[in-house]
Amino acid sequence: MSYEYTKKIAKYYDQRAEGSTDIVSAAGQWTPKELTSEICDEISSKINFLNDEKIIEVGSGSDVLGKHLRTKCKFYVGIDISNSMLKKSLTETNEKINLIQAATHALPFRDGYFNTSIMNSVGMYLRDEGLLKKTVLEMERVTTKKGTIFIGENISPSRIYWEYTWFQNLNSNIQLLAKYYIKIRINLAKKSIFAGKWKEYYQEISFNLLKKIFKDRALIKMTDAAAFSIRKKHFGKNAQGNHRVDFLIKLK
């Protein structure tokens, strides 16, 4: 895992936090902003918390989800690589909250300390080879046996096309051609140093990839991402935005 790449991620989030006016804008993924509370409720209902649980959020960002999670559990810790994001977490609260600056693949807790580990809208940024797997295994390590891991808002290989705003604005016939174009450009970007902006493709997370990581140690359920589900509920076929997925992982 590249130290330089970790610094790059931290710098990206530092810039986002410093250029935003509130914690929702700093986080970036909560769209539309008016549905943030409802999206957080949807995530909670998927995980089905118990009040005495200890929860760690990996990549806690500006505390949008963390603020909600603390009402659902006994003990919460937020981990983030960006110092600016952690500072932003304190701007809209008077609570004493547990925040730690750390990398996703090196969590500073003992084995089995938490009942639930959560990582929402972070996986797509873990593009460095092996970093995603190391992060997931760290989440498993700090989670108790028969505990829960929630990995939310993931880019699915079958829905990668919806990551591009211009694609969403095309009519259905042209979208069929655009799918092949995007697939070819991403594959070329993985092999060529002359790929331009296409070199910065996001990490895709599939059901099969997680099955490969966990083997027979967990039961994995894939559903539409909470934000996507809530947008569909309100706007139906006119719902805008990415078509991502959530993974609920029950350890054995």
PDB file of C-alpha atoms in Angstrom:
ATOM      1  CA  MET A   1       0.000   0.000   0.000  1.00  0.00           C
ATOM      2  CA  SER A   2       1.409   3.329  -1.086  1.00  0.00           C
ATOM      3  CA  TYR A   3       2.049   5.942   1.618  1.00  0.00           C
ATOM      4  CA  GLU A   4       1.933   8.622  -1.082  1.00  0.00           C
ATOM      5  CA  TYR A   5      -1.519   7.445  -2.130  1.00  0.00           C
ATOM      6  CA  THR A   6      -2.786   7.666   1.459  1.00  0.00           C
ATOM      7  CA  LYS A   7      -1.538  11.256   1.626  1.00  0.00           C
ATOM      8  CA  LYS A   8      -3.326  11.964  -1.653  1.00  0.00           C
ATOM      9  CA  ILE A   9      -6.646  10.784  -0.207  1.00  0.00           C
ATOM     10  CA  ALA A  10      -6.132  12.899   2.919  1.00  0.00           C
ATOM     11  CA  LYS A  11      -5.351  15.991   0.826  1.00  0.00           C
ATOM     12  CA  TYR A  12      -8.469  15.462  -1.281  1.00  0.00           C
ATOM     13  CA  TYR A  13     -10.723  15.361   1.789  1.00  0.00           C
ATOM     14  CA  ASP A  14      -8.896  18.243   3.480  1.00  0.00           C
ATOM     15  CA  GLN A  15      -9.623  20.434   0.458  1.00  0.00           C
ATOM     16  CA  ARG A  16     -13.264  19.376   0.365  1.00  0.00           C
ATOM     17  CA  ALA A  17     -13.730  20.142   4.082  1.00  0.00           C
ATOM     18  CA  GLU A  18     -11.992  23.510   3.911  1.00  0.00           C
ATOM     19  CA  GLY A  19     -14.032  24.628   0.912  1.00  0.00           C
ATOM     20  CA  SER A  20     -17.455  23.749   2.361  1.00  0.00           C
ATOM     21  CA  THR A  21     -19.902  25.736   4.478  1.00  0.00           C
ATOM     22  CA  ASP A  22     -21.516  22.907   6.474  1.00  0.00           C
ATOM     23  CA  ILE A  23     -20.969  19.243   7.355  1.00  0.00           C
ATOM     24  CA  VAL A  24     -23.372  17.912   4.714  1.00  0.00           C
ATOM     25  CA  SER A  25     -21.667  19.848   1.915  1.00  0.00           C
ATOM     26  CA  ALA A  26     -18.261  18.753   3.220  1.00  0.00           C
ATOM     27  CA  ALA A  27     -19.234  15.077   3.043  1.00  0.00           C
ATOM     28  CA  GLY A  28     -20.394  15.443  -0.544  1.00  0.00           C
ATOM     29  CA  GLN A  29     -22.401  12.240  -1.011  1.00  0.00           C
ATOM     30  CA  TRP A  30     -25.634  13.268   0.737  1.00  0.00           C
ATOM     31  CA  THR A  31     -27.813  14.318  -2.176  1.00  0.00           C
ATOM     32  CA  PRO A  32     -30.325  15.749  -2.212  1.00  0.00           C
ATOM     33  CA  LYS A  33     -29.390  17.394   1.083  1.00  0.00           C
ATOM     34  CA  GLU A  34     -33.013  17.579   2.234  1.00  0.00           C
ATOM     35  CA  LEU A  35     -33.195  13.772   2.392  1.00  0.00           C
ATOM     36  CA  THR A  36     -30.076  13.301   4.545  1.00  0.00           C
ATOM     37  CA  SER A  37     -31.952  12.374   7.717  1.00  0.00           C
ATOM     38  CA  GLU A  38     -34.122   9.890   5.854  1.00  0.00           C
ATOM     39  CA  ILE A  39     -31.082   8.271   4.233  1.00  0.00           C
ATOM     40  CA  CYS A  40     -29.422   7.878   7.647  1.00  0.00           C
ATOM     41  CA  ASP A  41     -32.614   6.260   8.961  1.00  0.00           C
ATOM     42  CA  GLU A  42     -32.574   3.850   6.022  1.00  0.00           C
ATOM     43  CA  ILE A  43     -28.987   2.831   6.822  1.00  0.00           C
ATOM     44  CA  SER A  44     -29.907   2.274  10.486  1.00  0.00           C
ATOM     45  CA  SER A  45     -32.902   0.123   9.571  1.00  0.00           C
ATOM     46  CA  LYS A  46     -30.698  -2.080   7.397  1.00  0.00           C
ATOM     47  CA  ILE A  47     -28.196  -2.661  10.194  1.00  0.00           C
ATOM     48  CA  ASN A  48     -30.827  -2.956  12.970  1.00  0.00           C
ATOM     49  CA  PHE A  49     -28.798  -1.624  15.904  1.00  0.00           C
ATOM     50  CA  LEU A  50     -29.114  -2.541  19.561  1.00  0.00           C
ATOM     51  CA  ASN A  51     -28.814   0.322  22.075  1.00  0.00           C
ATOM     52  CA  ASP A  52     -25.885  -1.290  23.909  1.00  0.00           C
ATOM     53  CA  GLU A  53     -23.737  -1.679  20.807  1.00  0.00           C
ATOM     54  CA  LYS A  54     -20.246  -0.319  20.251  1.00  0.00           C
ATOM     55  CA  ILE A  55     -19.874   1.084  16.740  1.00  0.00           C
ATOM     56  CA  ILE A  56     -16.882   2.196  14.697  1.00  0.00           C
ATOM     57  CA  GLU A  57     -17.335   4.250  11.532  1.00  0.00           C
ATOM     58  CA  VAL A  58     -14.393   3.968   9.155  1.00  0.00           C
ATOM     59  CA  GLY A  59     -14.135   7.117   7.069  1.00  0.00           C
ATOM     60  CA  SER A  60     -16.484   9.120   9.290  1.00  0.00           C
ATOM     61  CA  GLY A  61     -15.917  12.323   7.313  1.00  0.00           C
ATOM     62  CA  SER A  62     -17.684  15.399   8.620  1.00  0.00           C
ATOM     63  CA  ASP A  63     -19.934  13.451  11.025  1.00  0.00           C
ATOM     64  CA  VAL A  64     -23.192  13.417   9.050  1.00  0.00           C
ATOM     65  CA  LEU A  65     -23.855   9.716   9.616  1.00  0.00           C
ATOM     66  CA  GLY A  66     -21.974   9.642  12.935  1.00  0.00           C
ATOM     67  CA  LYS A  67     -24.310  12.269  14.414  1.00  0.00           C
ATOM     68  CA  HIS A  68     -27.187   9.919  13.649  1.00  0.00           C
ATOM     69  CA  LEU A  69     -25.423   6.725  14.767  1.00  0.00           C
ATOM     70  CA  ARG A  70     -24.662   8.084  18.253  1.00  0.00           C
ATOM     71  CA  THR A  71     -28.380   8.156  18.986  1.00  0.00           C
ATOM     72  CA  LYS A  72     -28.568   4.439  18.210  1.00  0.00           C
ATOM     73  CA  CYS A  73     -25.757   2.989  20.314  1.00  0.00           C
ATOM     74  CA  LYS A  74     -23.904   3.090  23.623  1.00  0.00           C
ATOM     75  CA  PHE A  75     -20.433   3.902  22.256  1.00  0.00           C
ATOM     76  CA  TYR A  76     -19.349   5.385  18.922  1.00  0.00           C
ATOM     77  CA  VAL A  77     -15.916   6.068  17.409  1.00  0.00           C
ATOM     78  CA  GLY A  78     -15.279   7.872  14.125  1.00  0.00           C
ATOM     79  CA  ILE A  79     -12.063   7.244  12.156  1.00  0.00           C
ATOM     80  CA  ASP A  80     -10.911   9.426   9.264  1.00  0.00           C
ATOM     81  CA  ILE A  81      -7.640  10.094   7.422  1.00  0.00           C
ATOM     82  CA  SER A  82      -8.455  13.803   6.987  1.00  0.00           C
ATOM     83  CA  ASN A  83      -7.691  16.112   9.898  1.00  0.00           C
ATOM     84  CA  SER A  84      -9.792  18.866   8.295  1.00  0.00           C
ATOM     85  CA  MET A  85     -12.799  16.564   8.060  1.00  0.00           C
ATOM     86  CA  LEU A  86     -12.463  15.665  11.743  1.00  0.00           C
ATOM     87  CA  LYS A  87     -12.323  19.359  12.648  1.00  0.00           C
ATOM     88  CA  LYS A  88     -15.405  19.973  10.512  1.00  0.00           C
ATOM     89  CA  SER A  89     -17.168  17.310  12.603  1.00  0.00           C
ATOM     90  CA  LEU A  90     -16.865  19.557  15.641  1.00  0.00           C
ATOM     91  CA  THR A  91     -18.283  22.695  14.030  1.00  0.00           C
ATOM     92  CA  GLU A  92     -21.973  21.825  14.439  1.00  0.00           C
ATOM     93  CA  THR A  93     -22.009  19.944  17.741  1.00  0.00           C
ATOM     94  CA  ASN A  94     -21.487  20.567  21.433  1.00  0.00           C
ATOM     95  CA  GLU A  95     -21.147  16.856  22.132  1.00  0.00           C
ATOM     96  CA  LYS A  96     -18.004  15.181  23.390  1.00  0.00           C
ATOM     97  CA  ILE A  97     -17.404  12.808  20.509  1.00  0.00           C
ATOM     98  CA  ASN A  98     -14.749  10.152  19.938  1.00  0.00           C
ATOM     99  CA  LEU A  99     -12.794  10.954  16.786  1.00  0.00           C
ATOM    100  CA  ILE A 100      -9.417   9.545  15.740  1.00  0.00           C
ATOM    101  CA  GLN A 101      -7.226  10.365  12.757  1.00  0.00           C
ATOM    102  CA  ALA A 102      -6.103   7.072  11.241  1.00  0.00           C
ATOM    103  CA  ALA A 103      -5.887   5.199   7.953  1.00  0.00           C
ATOM    104  CA  THR A 104      -8.654   2.766   7.035  1.00  0.00           C
ATOM    105  CA  HIS A 105      -6.264  -0.188   6.824  1.00  0.00           C
ATOM    106  CA  ALA A 106      -4.689   0.341  10.279  1.00  0.00           C
ATOM    107  CA  LEU A 107      -7.431   0.716  12.895  1.00  0.00           C
ATOM    108  CA  PRO A 108      -6.020   1.415  16.401  1.00  0.00           C
ATOM    109  CA  PHE A 109      -8.263  -1.008  18.320  1.00  0.00           C
ATOM    110  CA  ARG A 110      -7.943  -4.510  19.663  1.00  0.00           C
ATOM    111  CA  ASP A 111      -9.558  -7.544  18.046  1.00  0.00           C
ATOM    112  CA  GLY A 112     -13.315  -7.883  18.435  1.00  0.00           C
ATOM    113  CA  TYR A 113     -13.816  -4.567  20.241  1.00  0.00           C
ATOM    114  CA  PHE A 114     -16.900  -3.406  18.300  1.00  0.00           C
ATOM    115  CA  ASN A 115     -20.284  -4.984  17.642  1.00  0.00           C
ATOM    116  CA  THR A 116     -20.658  -3.153  14.338  1.00  0.00           C
ATOM    117  CA  SER A 117     -18.194  -1.677  11.843  1.00  0.00           C
ATOM    118  CA  ILE A 118     -19.453   0.773   9.225  1.00  0.00           C
ATOM    119  CA  MET A 119     -17.867   2.272   6.127  1.00  0.00           C
ATOM    120  CA  ASN A 120     -20.168   4.406   4.000  1.00  0.00           C
ATOM    121  CA  SER A 121     -19.243   6.084   0.704  1.00  0.00           C
ATOM    122  CA  VAL A 122     -15.520   5.388   1.138  1.00  0.00           C
ATOM    123  CA  GLY A 123     -14.759   2.167  -0.740  1.00  0.00           C
ATOM    124  CA  MET A 124     -14.725   3.798  -4.183  1.00  0.00           C
ATOM    125  CA  TYR A 125     -11.708   5.895  -3.147  1.00  0.00           C
ATOM    126  CA  LEU A 126      -9.570   2.930  -2.047  1.00  0.00           C
ATOM    127  CA  ARG A 127      -8.085   2.360  -5.494  1.00  0.00           C
ATOM    128  CA  ASP A 128      -4.558   1.407  -4.445  1.00  0.00           C
ATOM    129  CA  GLU A 129      -3.849  -2.295  -4.990  1.00  0.00           C
ATOM    130  CA  GLY A 130      -4.747  -4.284  -1.894  1.00  0.00           C
ATOM    131  CA  LEU A 131      -5.975  -1.273   0.107  1.00  0.00           C
ATOM    132  CA  LEU A 132      -9.656  -2.198  -0.093  1.00  0.00           C
ATOM    133  CA  LYS A 133      -8.961  -5.778   0.991  1.00  0.00           C
ATOM    134  CA  LYS A 134      -6.734  -4.625   3.886  1.00  0.00           C
ATOM    135  CA  THR A 135      -9.444  -2.198   5.020  1.00  0.00           C
ATOM    136  CA  VAL A 136     -12.187  -4.824   4.930  1.00  0.00           C
ATOM    137  CA  LEU A 137     -10.026  -7.310   6.833  1.00  0.00           C
ATOM    138  CA  GLU A 138      -9.253  -4.650   9.453  1.00  0.00           C
ATOM    139  CA  MET A 139     -12.977  -4.024   9.877  1.00  0.00           C
ATOM    140  CA  GLU A 140     -13.454  -7.762  10.368  1.00  0.00           C
ATOM    141  CA  ARG A 141     -10.606  -7.880  12.885  1.00  0.00           C
ATOM    142  CA  VAL A 142     -12.047  -5.192  15.170  1.00  0.00           C
ATOM    143  CA  THR A 143     -15.582  -6.604  14.945  1.00  0.00           C
ATOM    144  CA  THR A 144     -16.760  -9.234  17.399  1.00  0.00           C
ATOM    145  CA  LYS A 145     -17.745 -12.732  16.304  1.00  0.00           C
ATOM    146  CA  LYS A 146     -21.322 -12.741  14.965  1.00  0.00           C
ATOM    147  CA  GLY A 147     -21.029  -8.989  14.645  1.00  0.00           C
ATOM    148  CA  THR A 148     -22.027  -6.848  11.668  1.00  0.00           C
ATOM    149  CA  ILE A 149     -20.064  -5.032   8.963  1.00  0.00           C
ATOM    150  CA  PHE A 150     -21.867  -2.504   6.783  1.00  0.00           C
ATOM    151  CA  ILE A 151     -20.143  -1.263   3.626  1.00  0.00           C
ATOM    152  CA  GLY A 152     -22.404   1.307   2.010  1.00  0.00           C
ATOM    153  CA  GLU A 153     -22.719   3.431  -1.118  1.00  0.00           C
ATOM    154  CA  ASN A 154     -20.503   1.259  -3.321  1.00  0.00           C
ATOM    155  CA  ILE A 155     -19.948   1.452  -7.052  1.00  0.00           C
ATOM    156  CA  SER A 156     -21.148  -1.808  -8.564  1.00  0.00           C
ATOM    157  CA  PRO A 157     -19.497  -3.097 -11.779  1.00  0.00           C
ATOM    158  CA  SER A 158     -22.933  -3.573 -13.348  1.00  0.00           C
ATOM    159  CA  ARG A 159     -23.866   0.057 -12.616  1.00  0.00           C
ATOM    160  CA  ILE A 160     -20.582   1.873 -13.256  1.00  0.00           C
ATOM    161  CA  TYR A 161     -22.207   3.858 -16.082  1.00  0.00           C
ATOM    162  CA  TRP A 162     -24.340   5.788 -13.603  1.00  0.00           C
ATOM    163  CA  GLU A 163     -21.232   7.352 -12.081  1.00  0.00           C
ATOM    164  CA  TYR A 164     -21.065   9.728 -15.040  1.00  0.00           C
ATOM    165  CA  THR A 165     -23.463  12.678 -15.083  1.00  0.00           C
ATOM    166  CA  TRP A 166     -23.293  12.974 -18.859  1.00  0.00           C
ATOM    167  CA  PHE A 167     -24.383   9.346 -19.192  1.00  0.00           C
ATOM    168  CA  GLN A 168     -27.497   9.948 -17.090  1.00  0.00           C
ATOM    169  CA  ASN A 169     -28.554  12.760 -19.434  1.00  0.00           C
ATOM    170  CA  LEU A 170     -28.518  10.547 -22.550  1.00  0.00           C
ATOM    171  CA  ASN A 171     -31.633   8.917 -23.947  1.00  0.00           C
ATOM    172  CA  SER A 172     -32.019   5.152 -23.458  1.00  0.00           C
ATOM    173  CA  ASN A 173     -30.885   4.178 -26.974  1.00  0.00           C
ATOM    174  CA  ILE A 174     -27.672   6.189 -26.833  1.00  0.00           C
ATOM    175  CA  GLN A 175     -26.995   4.844 -23.325  1.00  0.00           C
ATOM    176  CA  LEU A 176     -26.608   1.364 -24.833  1.00  0.00           C
ATOM    177  CA  LEU A 177     -23.727   2.602 -26.991  1.00  0.00           C
ATOM    178  CA  ALA A 178     -22.266   4.706 -24.164  1.00  0.00           C
ATOM    179  CA  LYS A 179     -22.008   1.626 -21.935  1.00  0.00           C
ATOM    180  CA  TYR A 180     -19.583  -0.010 -24.379  1.00  0.00           C
ATOM    181  CA  TYR A 181     -17.632   3.224 -24.716  1.00  0.00           C
ATOM    182  CA  ILE A 182     -17.222   3.610 -20.930  1.00  0.00           C
ATOM    183  CA  LYS A 183     -16.226  -0.037 -20.505  1.00  0.00           C
ATOM    184  CA  ILE A 184     -13.551   0.233 -23.190  1.00  0.00           C
ATOM    185  CA  ARG A 185     -12.158   3.516 -21.819  1.00  0.00           C
ATOM    186  CA  ILE A 186     -11.900   2.164 -18.266  1.00  0.00           C
ATOM    187  CA  ASN A 187     -10.160  -1.021 -19.424  1.00  0.00           C
ATOM    188  CA  LEU A 188      -7.691   1.001 -21.471  1.00  0.00           C
ATOM    189  CA  ALA A 189      -7.044   3.315 -18.517  1.00  0.00           C
ATOM    190  CA  LYS A 190      -6.012   0.355 -16.385  1.00  0.00           C
ATOM    191  CA  LYS A 191      -3.325  -0.544 -18.920  1.00  0.00           C
ATOM    192  CA  SER A 192      -2.077   2.773 -20.261  1.00  0.00           C
ATOM    193  CA  ILE A 193      -0.215   5.705 -18.710  1.00  0.00           C
ATOM    194  CA  PHE A 194      -1.769   7.956 -21.377  1.00  0.00           C
ATOM    195  CA  ALA A 195      -5.321   7.578 -20.140  1.00  0.00           C
ATOM    196  CA  GLY A 196      -5.884  11.147 -18.923  1.00  0.00           C
ATOM    197  CA  LYS A 197      -8.863  11.597 -16.599  1.00  0.00           C
ATOM    198  CA  TRP A 198      -9.919   7.994 -17.220  1.00  0.00           C
ATOM    199  CA  LYS A 199      -6.930   6.871 -15.161  1.00  0.00           C
ATOM    200  CA  GLU A 200      -8.774   8.141 -12.081  1.00  0.00           C
ATOM    201  CA  TYR A 201     -11.503   5.527 -12.307  1.00  0.00           C
ATOM    202  CA  TYR A 202     -13.232   4.683  -9.026  1.00  0.00           C
ATOM    203  CA  GLN A 203     -12.939   1.336  -7.268  1.00  0.00           C
ATOM    204  CA  GLU A 204     -15.806  -1.023  -8.041  1.00  0.00           C
ATOM    205  CA  ILE A 205     -16.923  -3.421  -5.300  1.00  0.00           C
ATOM    206  CA  SER A 206     -18.831  -6.542  -6.279  1.00  0.00           C
ATOM    207  CA  PHE A 207     -20.630  -9.221  -4.289  1.00  0.00           C
ATOM    208  CA  ASN A 208     -18.173 -11.813  -5.623  1.00  0.00           C
ATOM    209  CA  LEU A 209     -15.172  -9.753  -4.492  1.00  0.00           C
ATOM    210  CA  LEU A 210     -16.454  -9.669  -0.916  1.00  0.00           C
ATOM    211  CA  LYS A 211     -17.279 -13.386  -1.037  1.00  0.00           C
ATOM    212  CA  LYS A 212     -13.679 -13.982  -2.068  1.00  0.00           C
ATOM    213  CA  ILE A 213     -12.380 -11.914   0.861  1.00  0.00           C
ATOM    214  CA  PHE A 214     -14.616 -13.435   3.557  1.00  0.00           C
ATOM    215  CA  LYS A 215     -14.827 -16.970   2.112  1.00  0.00           C
ATOM    216  CA  ASP A 216     -17.022 -18.951   4.543  1.00  0.00           C
ATOM    217  CA  ARG A 217     -16.619 -16.551   7.493  1.00  0.00           C
ATOM    218  CA  ALA A 218     -19.706 -14.421   6.777  1.00  0.00           C
ATOM    219  CA  LEU A 219     -23.121 -14.124   5.183  1.00  0.00           C
ATOM    220  CA  ILE A 220     -23.320 -11.241   2.710  1.00  0.00           C
ATOM    221  CA  LYS A 221     -26.436  -9.427   1.515  1.00  0.00           C
ATOM    222  CA  MET A 222     -26.408  -6.847  -1.297  1.00  0.00           C
ATOM    223  CA  THR A 223     -29.169  -4.245  -1.699  1.00  0.00           C
ATOM    224  CA  ASP A 224     -29.691  -0.892  -3.414  1.00  0.00           C
ATOM    225  CA  ALA A 225     -27.761   1.829  -1.601  1.00  0.00           C
ATOM    226  CA  ALA A 226     -29.787   3.683   1.026  1.00  0.00           C
ATOM    227  CA  ALA A 227     -29.542   7.001  -0.822  1.00  0.00           C
ATOM    228  CA  PHE A 228     -30.649   5.405  -4.097  1.00  0.00           C
ATOM    229  CA  SER A 229     -33.609   3.690  -2.362  1.00  0.00           C
ATOM    230  CA  ILE A 230     -34.778   6.939  -0.766  1.00  0.00           C
ATOM    231  CA  ARG A 231     -34.475   8.865  -4.042  1.00  0.00           C
ATOM    232  CA  LYS A 232     -36.547   6.193  -5.804  1.00  0.00           C
ATOM    233  CA  LYS A 233     -39.133   6.371  -3.029  1.00  0.00           C
ATOM    234  CA  HIS A 234     -39.566  10.127  -3.525  1.00  0.00           C
ATOM    235  CA  PHE A 235     -38.972  10.587  -7.245  1.00  0.00           C
ATOM    236  CA  GLY A 236     -39.652   7.194  -8.828  1.00  0.00           C
ATOM    237  CA  LYS A 237     -38.340   6.890 -12.399  1.00  0.00           C
ATOM    238  CA  ASN A 238     -37.264  10.534 -12.264  1.00  0.00           C
ATOM    239  CA  ALA A 239     -34.759   9.865  -9.490  1.00  0.00           C
ATOM    240  CA  GLN A 240     -31.353  11.352 -10.307  1.00  0.00           C
ATOM    241  CA  GLY A 241     -27.903  10.323  -9.111  1.00  0.00           C
ATOM    242  CA  ASN A 242     -25.710   7.243  -8.857  1.00  0.00           C
ATOM    243  CA  HIS A 243     -27.145   3.728  -8.752  1.00  0.00           C
ATOM    244  CA  ARG A 244     -24.944   2.305  -6.011  1.00  0.00           C
ATOM    245  CA  VAL A 245     -25.273  -0.688  -3.664  1.00  0.00           C
ATOM    246  CA  ASP A 246     -24.915  -1.511   0.040  1.00  0.00           C
ATOM    247  CA  PHE A 247     -23.445  -4.678   1.572  1.00  0.00           C
ATOM    248  CA  LEU A 248     -24.574  -6.025   4.946  1.00  0.00           C
ATOM    249  CA  ILE A 249     -22.090  -8.609   6.214  1.00  0.00           C
ATOM    250  CA  LYS A 250     -22.991 -10.854   9.150  1.00  0.00           C
ATOM    251  CA  LEU A 251     -19.921 -12.537  10.625  1.00  0.00           C
ATOM    252  CA  LYS A 252     -20.228 -16.160  11.717  1.00  0.00           C
TER     253      LYS A 252
END
